Coordinates of N, CA and C and ligand atoms in Angstrom, one line a residue:
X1205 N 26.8 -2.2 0.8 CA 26.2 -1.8 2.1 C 26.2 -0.3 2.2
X1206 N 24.9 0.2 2.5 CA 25.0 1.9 2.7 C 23.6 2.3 3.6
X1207 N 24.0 2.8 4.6 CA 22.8 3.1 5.2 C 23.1 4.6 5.7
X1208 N 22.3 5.1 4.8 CA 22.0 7.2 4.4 C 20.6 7.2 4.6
X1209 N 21.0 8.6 5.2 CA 19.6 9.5 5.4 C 19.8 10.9 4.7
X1210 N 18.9 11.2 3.6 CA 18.6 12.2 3.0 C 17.7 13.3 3.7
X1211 N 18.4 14.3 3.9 CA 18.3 14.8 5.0 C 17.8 16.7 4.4
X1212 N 16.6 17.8 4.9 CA 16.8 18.8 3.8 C 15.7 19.6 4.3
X1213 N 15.1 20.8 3.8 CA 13.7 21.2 4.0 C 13.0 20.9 3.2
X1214 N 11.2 20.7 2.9 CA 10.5 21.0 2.4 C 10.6 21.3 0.9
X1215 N 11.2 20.3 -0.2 CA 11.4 21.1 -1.2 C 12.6 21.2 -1.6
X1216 N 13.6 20.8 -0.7 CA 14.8 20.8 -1.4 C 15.5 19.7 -2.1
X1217 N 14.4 18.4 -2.4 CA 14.8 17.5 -3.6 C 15.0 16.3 -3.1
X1218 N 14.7 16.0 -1.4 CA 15.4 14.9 -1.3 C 14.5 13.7 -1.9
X1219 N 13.4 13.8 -2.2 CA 12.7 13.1 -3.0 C 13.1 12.3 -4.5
X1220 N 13.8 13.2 -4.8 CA 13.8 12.6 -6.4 C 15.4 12.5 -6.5
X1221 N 16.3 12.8 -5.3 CA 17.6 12.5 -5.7 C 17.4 10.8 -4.7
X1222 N 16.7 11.2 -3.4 CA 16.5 9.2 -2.9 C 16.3 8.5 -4.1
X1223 N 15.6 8.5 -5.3 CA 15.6 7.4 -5.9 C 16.5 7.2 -6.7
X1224 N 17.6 8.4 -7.0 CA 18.6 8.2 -7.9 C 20.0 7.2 -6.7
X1225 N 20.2 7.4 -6.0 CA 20.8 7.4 -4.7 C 20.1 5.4 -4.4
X1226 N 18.9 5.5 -4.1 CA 18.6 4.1 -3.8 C 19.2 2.9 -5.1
X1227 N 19.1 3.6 -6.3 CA 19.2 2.8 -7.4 C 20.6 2.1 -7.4
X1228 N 21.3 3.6 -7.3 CA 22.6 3.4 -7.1 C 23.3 2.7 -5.8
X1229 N 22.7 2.5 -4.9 CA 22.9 1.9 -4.3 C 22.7 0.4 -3.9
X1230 N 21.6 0.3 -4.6 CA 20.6 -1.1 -4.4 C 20.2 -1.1 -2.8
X1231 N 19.6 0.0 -2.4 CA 19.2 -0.2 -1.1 C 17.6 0.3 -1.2
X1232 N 16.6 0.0 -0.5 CA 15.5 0.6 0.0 C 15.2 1.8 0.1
X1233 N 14.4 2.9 -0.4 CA 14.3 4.1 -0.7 C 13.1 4.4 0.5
X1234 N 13.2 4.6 1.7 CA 12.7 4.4 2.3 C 11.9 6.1 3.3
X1235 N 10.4 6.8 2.2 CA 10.0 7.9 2.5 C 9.5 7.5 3.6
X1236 N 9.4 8.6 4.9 CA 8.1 8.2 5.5 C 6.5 9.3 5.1
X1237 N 7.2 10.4 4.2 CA 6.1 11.2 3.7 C 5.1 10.6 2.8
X1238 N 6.3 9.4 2.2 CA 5.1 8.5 1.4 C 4.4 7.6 2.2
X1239 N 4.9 7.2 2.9 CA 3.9 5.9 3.4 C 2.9 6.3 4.5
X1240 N 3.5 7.5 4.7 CA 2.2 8.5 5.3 C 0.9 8.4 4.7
X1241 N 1.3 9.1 3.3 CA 0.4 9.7 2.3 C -0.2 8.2 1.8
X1242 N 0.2 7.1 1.4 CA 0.0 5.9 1.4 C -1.4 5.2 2.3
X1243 N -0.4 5.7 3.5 CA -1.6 4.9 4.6 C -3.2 5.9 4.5
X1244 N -2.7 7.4 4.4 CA -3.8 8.0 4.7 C -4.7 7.9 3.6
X1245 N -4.1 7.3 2.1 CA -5.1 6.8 1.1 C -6.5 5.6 1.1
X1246 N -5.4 5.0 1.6 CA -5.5 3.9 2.2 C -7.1 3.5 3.4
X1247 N -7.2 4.9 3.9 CA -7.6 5.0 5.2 C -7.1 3.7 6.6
X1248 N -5.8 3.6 6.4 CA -5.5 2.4 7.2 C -5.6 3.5 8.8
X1249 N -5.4 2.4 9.8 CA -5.6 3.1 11.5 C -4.7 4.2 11.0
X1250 N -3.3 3.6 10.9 CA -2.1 4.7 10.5 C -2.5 5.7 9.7
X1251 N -3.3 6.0 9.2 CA -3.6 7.3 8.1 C -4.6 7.9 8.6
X1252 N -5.6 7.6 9.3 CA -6.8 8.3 9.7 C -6.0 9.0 11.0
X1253 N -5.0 8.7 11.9 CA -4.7 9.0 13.0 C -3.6 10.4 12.4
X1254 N -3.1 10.5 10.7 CA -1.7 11.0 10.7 C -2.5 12.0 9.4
X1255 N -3.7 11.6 9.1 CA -4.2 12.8 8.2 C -4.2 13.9 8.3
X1256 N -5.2 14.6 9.5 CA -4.9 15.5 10.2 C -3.9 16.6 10.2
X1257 N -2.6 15.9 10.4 CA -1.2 16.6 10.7 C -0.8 17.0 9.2
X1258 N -0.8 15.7 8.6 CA -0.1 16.3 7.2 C -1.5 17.1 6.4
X1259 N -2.8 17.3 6.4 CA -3.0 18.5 6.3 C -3.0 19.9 6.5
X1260 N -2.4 20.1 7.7 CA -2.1 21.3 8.7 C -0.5 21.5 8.3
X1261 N 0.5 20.5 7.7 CA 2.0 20.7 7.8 C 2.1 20.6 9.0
X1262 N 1.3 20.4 9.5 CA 2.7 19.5 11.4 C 2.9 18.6 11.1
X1263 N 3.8 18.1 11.8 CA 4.6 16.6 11.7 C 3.4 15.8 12.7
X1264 N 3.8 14.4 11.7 CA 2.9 13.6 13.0 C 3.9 13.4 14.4
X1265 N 2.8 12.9 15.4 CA 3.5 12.6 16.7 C 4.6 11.4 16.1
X1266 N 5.8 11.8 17.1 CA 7.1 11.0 16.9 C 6.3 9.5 17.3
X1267 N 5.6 9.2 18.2 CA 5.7 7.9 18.6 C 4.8 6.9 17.1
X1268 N 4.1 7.5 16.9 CA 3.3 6.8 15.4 C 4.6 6.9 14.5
X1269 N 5.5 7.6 14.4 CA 6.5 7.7 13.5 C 7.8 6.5 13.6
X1270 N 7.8 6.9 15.0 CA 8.6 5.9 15.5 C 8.2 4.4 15.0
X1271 N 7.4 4.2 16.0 CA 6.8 2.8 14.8 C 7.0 2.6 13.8
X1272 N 6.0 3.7 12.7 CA 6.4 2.7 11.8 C 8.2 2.6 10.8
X1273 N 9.1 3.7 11.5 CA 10.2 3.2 11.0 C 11.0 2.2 11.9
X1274 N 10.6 1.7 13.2 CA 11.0 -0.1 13.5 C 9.9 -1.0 12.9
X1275 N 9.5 -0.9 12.3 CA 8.7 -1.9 11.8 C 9.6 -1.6 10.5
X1276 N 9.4 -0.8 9.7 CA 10.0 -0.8 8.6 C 11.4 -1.5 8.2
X1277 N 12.2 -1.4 9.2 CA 13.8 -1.0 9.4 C 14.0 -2.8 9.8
X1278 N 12.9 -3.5 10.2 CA 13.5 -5.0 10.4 C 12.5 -5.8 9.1
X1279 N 12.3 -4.7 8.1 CA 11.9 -5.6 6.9 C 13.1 -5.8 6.5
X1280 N 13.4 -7.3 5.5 CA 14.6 -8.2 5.4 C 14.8 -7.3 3.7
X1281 N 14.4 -6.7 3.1 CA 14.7 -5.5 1.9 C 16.0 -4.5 2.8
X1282 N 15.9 -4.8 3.7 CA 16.8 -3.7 3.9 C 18.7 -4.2 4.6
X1283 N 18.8 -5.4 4.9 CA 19.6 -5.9 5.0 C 20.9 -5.4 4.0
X1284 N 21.2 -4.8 2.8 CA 22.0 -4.4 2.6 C 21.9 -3.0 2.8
X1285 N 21.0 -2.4 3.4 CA 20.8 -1.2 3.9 C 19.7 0.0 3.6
X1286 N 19.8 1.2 3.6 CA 18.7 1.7 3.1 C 18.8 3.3 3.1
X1287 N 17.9 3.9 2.8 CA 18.3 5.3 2.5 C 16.7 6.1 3.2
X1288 N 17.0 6.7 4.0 CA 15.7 7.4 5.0 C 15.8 8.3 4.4
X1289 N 14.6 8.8 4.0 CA 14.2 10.7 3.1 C 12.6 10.4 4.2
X1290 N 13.5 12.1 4.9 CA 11.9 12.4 6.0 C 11.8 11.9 7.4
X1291 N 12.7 11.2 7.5 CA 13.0 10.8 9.0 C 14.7 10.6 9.2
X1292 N 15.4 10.8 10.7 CA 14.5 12.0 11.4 C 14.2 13.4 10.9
X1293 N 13.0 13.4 11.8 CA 12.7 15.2 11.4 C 12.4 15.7 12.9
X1294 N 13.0 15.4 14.4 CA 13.3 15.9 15.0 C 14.2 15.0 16.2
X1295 N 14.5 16.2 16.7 CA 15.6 15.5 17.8 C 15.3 14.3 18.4
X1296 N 14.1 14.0 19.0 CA 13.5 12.6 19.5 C 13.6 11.7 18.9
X1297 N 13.4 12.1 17.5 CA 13.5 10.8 16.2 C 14.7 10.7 16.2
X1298 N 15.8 11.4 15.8 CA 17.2 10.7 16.0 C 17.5 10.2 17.2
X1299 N 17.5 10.2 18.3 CA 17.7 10.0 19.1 C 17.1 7.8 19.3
X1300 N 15.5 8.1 18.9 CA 15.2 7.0 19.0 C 15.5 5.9 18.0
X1301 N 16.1 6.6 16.7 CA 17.0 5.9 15.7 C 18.1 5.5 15.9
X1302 N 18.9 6.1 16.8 CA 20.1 5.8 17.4 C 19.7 4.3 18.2
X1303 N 18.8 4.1 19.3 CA 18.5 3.4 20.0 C 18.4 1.8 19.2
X1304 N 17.5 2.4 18.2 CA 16.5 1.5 17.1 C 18.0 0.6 16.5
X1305 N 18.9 1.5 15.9 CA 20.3 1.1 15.0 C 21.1 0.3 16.1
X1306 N 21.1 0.7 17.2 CA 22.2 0.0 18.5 C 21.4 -1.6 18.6
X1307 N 20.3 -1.5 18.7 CA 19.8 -2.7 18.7 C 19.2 -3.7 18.0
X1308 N 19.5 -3.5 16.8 CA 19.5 -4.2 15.6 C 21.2 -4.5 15.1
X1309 N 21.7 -3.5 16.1 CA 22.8 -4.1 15.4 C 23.8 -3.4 14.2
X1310 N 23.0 -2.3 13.6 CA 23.4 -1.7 12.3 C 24.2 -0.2 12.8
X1311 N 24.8 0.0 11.8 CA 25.3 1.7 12.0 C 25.0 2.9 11.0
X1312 N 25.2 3.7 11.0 CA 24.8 4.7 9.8 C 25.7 5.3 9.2
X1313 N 25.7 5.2 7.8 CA 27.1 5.6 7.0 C 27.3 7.3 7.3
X1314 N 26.1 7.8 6.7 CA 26.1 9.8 6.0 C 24.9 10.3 5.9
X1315 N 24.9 11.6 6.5 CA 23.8 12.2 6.4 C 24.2 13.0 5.7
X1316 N 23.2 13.4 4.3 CA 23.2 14.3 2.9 C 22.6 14.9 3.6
X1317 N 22.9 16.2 3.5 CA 22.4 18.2 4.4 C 22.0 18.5 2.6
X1318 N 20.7 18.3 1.6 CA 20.8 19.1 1.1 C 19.9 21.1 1.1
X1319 N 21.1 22.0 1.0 CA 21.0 23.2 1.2 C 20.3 24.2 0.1
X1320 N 19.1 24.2 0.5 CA 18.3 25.4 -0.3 C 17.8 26.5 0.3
X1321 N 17.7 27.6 0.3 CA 17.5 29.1 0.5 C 15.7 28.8 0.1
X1322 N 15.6 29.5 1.3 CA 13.8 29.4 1.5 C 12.7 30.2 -0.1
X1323 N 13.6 31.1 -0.4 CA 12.6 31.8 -1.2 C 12.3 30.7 -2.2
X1324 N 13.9 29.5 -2.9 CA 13.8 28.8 -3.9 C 12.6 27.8 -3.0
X1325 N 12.6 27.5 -2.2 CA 11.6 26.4 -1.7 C 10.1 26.5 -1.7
X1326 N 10.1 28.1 -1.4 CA 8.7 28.4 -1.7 C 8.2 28.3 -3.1
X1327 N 8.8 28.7 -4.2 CA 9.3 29.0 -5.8 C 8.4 27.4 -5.8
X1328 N 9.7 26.5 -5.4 CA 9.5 25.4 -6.1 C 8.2 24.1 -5.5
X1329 N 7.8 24.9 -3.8 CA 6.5 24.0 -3.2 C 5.5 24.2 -4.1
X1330 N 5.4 25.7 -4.4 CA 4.0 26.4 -5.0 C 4.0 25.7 -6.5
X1331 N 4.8 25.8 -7.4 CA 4.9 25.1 -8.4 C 4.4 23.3 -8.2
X1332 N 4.6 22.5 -7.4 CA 4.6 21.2 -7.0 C 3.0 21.1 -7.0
X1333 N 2.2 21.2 -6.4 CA 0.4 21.4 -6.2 C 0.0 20.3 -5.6
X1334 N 1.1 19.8 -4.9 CA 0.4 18.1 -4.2 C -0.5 18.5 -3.2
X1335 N -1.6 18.2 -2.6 CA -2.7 18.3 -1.9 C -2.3 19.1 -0.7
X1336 N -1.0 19.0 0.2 CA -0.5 19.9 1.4 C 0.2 20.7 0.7
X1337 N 0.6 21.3 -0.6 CA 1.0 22.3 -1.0 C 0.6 23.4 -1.0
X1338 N -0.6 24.1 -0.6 CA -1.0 25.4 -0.3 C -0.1 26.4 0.5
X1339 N -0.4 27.8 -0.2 CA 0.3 28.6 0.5 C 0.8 28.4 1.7
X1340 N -0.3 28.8 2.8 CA -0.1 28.3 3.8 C 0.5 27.5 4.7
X1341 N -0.1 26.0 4.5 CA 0.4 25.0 4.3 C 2.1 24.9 4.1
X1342 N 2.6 25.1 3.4 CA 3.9 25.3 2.7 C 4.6 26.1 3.6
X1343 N 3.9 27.3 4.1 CA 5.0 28.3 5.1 C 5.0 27.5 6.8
X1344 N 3.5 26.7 6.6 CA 3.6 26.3 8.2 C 4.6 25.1 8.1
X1345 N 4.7 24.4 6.8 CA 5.9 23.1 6.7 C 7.0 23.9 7.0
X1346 N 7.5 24.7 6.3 CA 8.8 25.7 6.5 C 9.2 26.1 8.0
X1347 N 8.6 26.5 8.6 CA 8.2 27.1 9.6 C 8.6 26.1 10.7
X1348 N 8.1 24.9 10.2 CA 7.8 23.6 11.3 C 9.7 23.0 11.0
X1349 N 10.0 23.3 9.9 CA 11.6 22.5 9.9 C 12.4 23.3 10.3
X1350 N 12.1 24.3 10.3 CA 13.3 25.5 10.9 C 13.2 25.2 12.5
X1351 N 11.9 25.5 13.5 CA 12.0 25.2 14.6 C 12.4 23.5 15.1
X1352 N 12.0 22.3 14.4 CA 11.9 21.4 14.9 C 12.9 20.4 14.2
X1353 N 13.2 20.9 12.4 CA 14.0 19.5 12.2 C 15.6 20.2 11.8
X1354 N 15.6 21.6 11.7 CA 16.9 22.1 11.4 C 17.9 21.7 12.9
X1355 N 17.7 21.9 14.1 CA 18.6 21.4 14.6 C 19.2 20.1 14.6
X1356 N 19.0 19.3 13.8 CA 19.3 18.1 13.4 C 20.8 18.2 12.6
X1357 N 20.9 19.1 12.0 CA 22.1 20.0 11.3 C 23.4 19.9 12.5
X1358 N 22.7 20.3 13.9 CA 24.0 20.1 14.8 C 23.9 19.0 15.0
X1359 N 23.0 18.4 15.3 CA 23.0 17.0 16.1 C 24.1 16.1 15.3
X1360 N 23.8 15.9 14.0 CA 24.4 14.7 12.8 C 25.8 15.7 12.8
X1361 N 26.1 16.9 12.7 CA 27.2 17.9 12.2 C 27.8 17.4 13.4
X1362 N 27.9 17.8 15.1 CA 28.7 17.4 16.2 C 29.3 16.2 16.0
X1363 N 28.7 15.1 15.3 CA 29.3 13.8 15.0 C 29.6 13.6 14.0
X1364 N 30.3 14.7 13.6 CA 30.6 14.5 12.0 C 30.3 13.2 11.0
X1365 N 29.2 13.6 11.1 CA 28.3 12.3 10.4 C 27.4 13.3 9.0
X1366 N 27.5 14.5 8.9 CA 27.1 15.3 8.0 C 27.6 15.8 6.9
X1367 N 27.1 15.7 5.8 CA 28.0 16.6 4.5 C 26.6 17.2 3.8
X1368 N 26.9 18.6 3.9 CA 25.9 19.6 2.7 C 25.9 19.5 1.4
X1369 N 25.4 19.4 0.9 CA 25.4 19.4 -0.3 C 24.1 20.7 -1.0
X1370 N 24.9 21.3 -2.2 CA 24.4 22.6 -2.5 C 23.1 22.2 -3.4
X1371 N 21.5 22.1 -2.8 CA 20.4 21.2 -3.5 C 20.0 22.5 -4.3
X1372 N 20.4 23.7 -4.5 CA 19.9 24.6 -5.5 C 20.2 24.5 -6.8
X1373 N 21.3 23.6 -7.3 CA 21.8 23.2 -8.7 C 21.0 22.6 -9.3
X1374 N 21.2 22.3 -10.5 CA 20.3 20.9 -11.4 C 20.4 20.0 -11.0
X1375 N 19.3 19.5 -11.0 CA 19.1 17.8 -10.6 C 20.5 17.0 -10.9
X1376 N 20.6 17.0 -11.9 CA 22.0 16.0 -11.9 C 23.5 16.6 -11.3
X1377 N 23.3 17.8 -11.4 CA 24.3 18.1 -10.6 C 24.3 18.0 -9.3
X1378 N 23.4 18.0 -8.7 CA 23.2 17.4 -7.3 C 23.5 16.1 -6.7
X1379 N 23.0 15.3 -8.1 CA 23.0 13.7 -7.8 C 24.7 13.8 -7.9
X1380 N 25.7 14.1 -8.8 CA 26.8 14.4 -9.0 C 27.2 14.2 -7.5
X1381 N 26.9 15.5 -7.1 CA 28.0 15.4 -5.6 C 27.7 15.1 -4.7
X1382 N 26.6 14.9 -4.2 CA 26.1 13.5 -3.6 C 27.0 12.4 -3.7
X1383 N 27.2 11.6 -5.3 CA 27.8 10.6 -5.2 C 29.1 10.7 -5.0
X1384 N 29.9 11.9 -5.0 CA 31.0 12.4 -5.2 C 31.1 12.1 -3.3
X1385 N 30.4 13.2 -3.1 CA 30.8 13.0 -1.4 C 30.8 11.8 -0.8
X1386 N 29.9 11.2 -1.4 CA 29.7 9.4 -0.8 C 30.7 8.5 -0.9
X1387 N 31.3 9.2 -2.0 CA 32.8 8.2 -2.7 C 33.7 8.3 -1.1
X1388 N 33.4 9.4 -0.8 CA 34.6 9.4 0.2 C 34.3 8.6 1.5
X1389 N 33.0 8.5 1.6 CA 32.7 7.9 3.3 C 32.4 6.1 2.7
X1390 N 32.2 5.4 1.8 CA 31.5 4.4 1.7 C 32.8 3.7 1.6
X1391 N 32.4 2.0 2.1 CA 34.0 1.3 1.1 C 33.4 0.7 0.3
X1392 N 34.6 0.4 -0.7 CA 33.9 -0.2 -2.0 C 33.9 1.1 -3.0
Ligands
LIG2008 P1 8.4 17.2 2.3 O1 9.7 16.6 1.8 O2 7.8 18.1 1.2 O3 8.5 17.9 3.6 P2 7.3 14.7 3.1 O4 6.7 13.9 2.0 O5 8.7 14.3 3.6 O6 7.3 16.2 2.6 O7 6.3 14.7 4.3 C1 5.0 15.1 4.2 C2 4.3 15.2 5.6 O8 4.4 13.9 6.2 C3 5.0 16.1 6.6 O9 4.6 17.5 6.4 C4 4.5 15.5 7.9 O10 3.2 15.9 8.2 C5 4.6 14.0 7.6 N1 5.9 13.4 8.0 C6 6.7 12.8 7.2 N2 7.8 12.4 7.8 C7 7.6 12.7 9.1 C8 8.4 12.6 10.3 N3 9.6 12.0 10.3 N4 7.9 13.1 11.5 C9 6.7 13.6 11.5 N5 5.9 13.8 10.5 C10 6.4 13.4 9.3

């Protein structure tokens, strides 16, 4: 049982350590930047309404978000629990996660803080070339986590429910203490 949120800016890995992290866990790897990108392939209602935003780097509106992580969160895949990369990304979202968790019943193990210095983020978005990677783009994403999803840092930190972890290392070294810090909060 492990229910984590991979938690980070723009670029600082939580992507590709969630799926080292979900494996190891046997839990649900659960983006909402993919199923964003998904729906908006898709052209589902959900993607035509959330296009928009993720071309510009704003976040979509919390309540389309909101949704779809209660819908997500009472798929039966997740019963031994699950790992959120990309939600919350702002105060309202935690807050309505908290609500969402109380009444389902479930709790939350650890929130992974991973910690990268902006210049490496820019380095490593511009290198990436996924369709909302443009200059631009990339600084208004930056831009947008610093005002809206970095106080999340106190929110999860006040309730000592946070641990940093240094996402500027090698990939495996990251996954390392990740699992290292996890050792400490998980039983089993
Ligand atoms: P990155 O990790 O590079 O920031 P993501 O794949 O997590 O990218 O998200 C891509 C885009 O999807 C965001 O820029 C935003 O428009 C949208 N998005 C993803 N998660 C959320 C969220 N929790 N709230 C609002 N918008 C979101």
């Amino acid at each position: 049982m492990a229910s984590l949120i991979i938690f980070g800016p723009p670029g600082a890995g939580k992507g590709t350590q969630a799926v080292e992290l979900s494996t190891r866990f046997a839990v649900p790897h659960i983006s909402t930047g993919d199923l964003f990108r998904t729906a908006v392939a898709e052209q589902t209602a959900l993607g035509v309404k959330a296009q928009d935003y993720l071309d510009r780097g704003e976040l979509v509106p919390d309540d389309l978000v909101i949704d779809l992580i209660r819908e997500r969160l009472v798929q039966p895949d997740t019963q031994p629990g699950w790992l959120l990369d990309g939600f919350p990304r702002t105060v309202p979202q935690a807050h309505a996660l908290d609500e969402l968790l109380t009444s389902i019943d479930r709790g939350l193990d650890r929130v992974i803080n991973l910690v990268v210095p902006d210049e490496m983020l820019l380095e490593r978005l511009l290198g990436r070339g996924r369709k909302d990677d443009s200059e631009a783009v990339i600084c208004r994403r930056l831009q947008v986590y610093h005002d809206q999803t970095a106080p999340l840092i106190r929110f999860y930190g006040d309730r000592h429910q946070l641990t940093d972890i240094d996402g500027s290392a090698a990939v495996e070294d990251v996954t390392e203490a990740i699992q290292a810090a996890l050792d400490n909060f998980l039983p089993g």
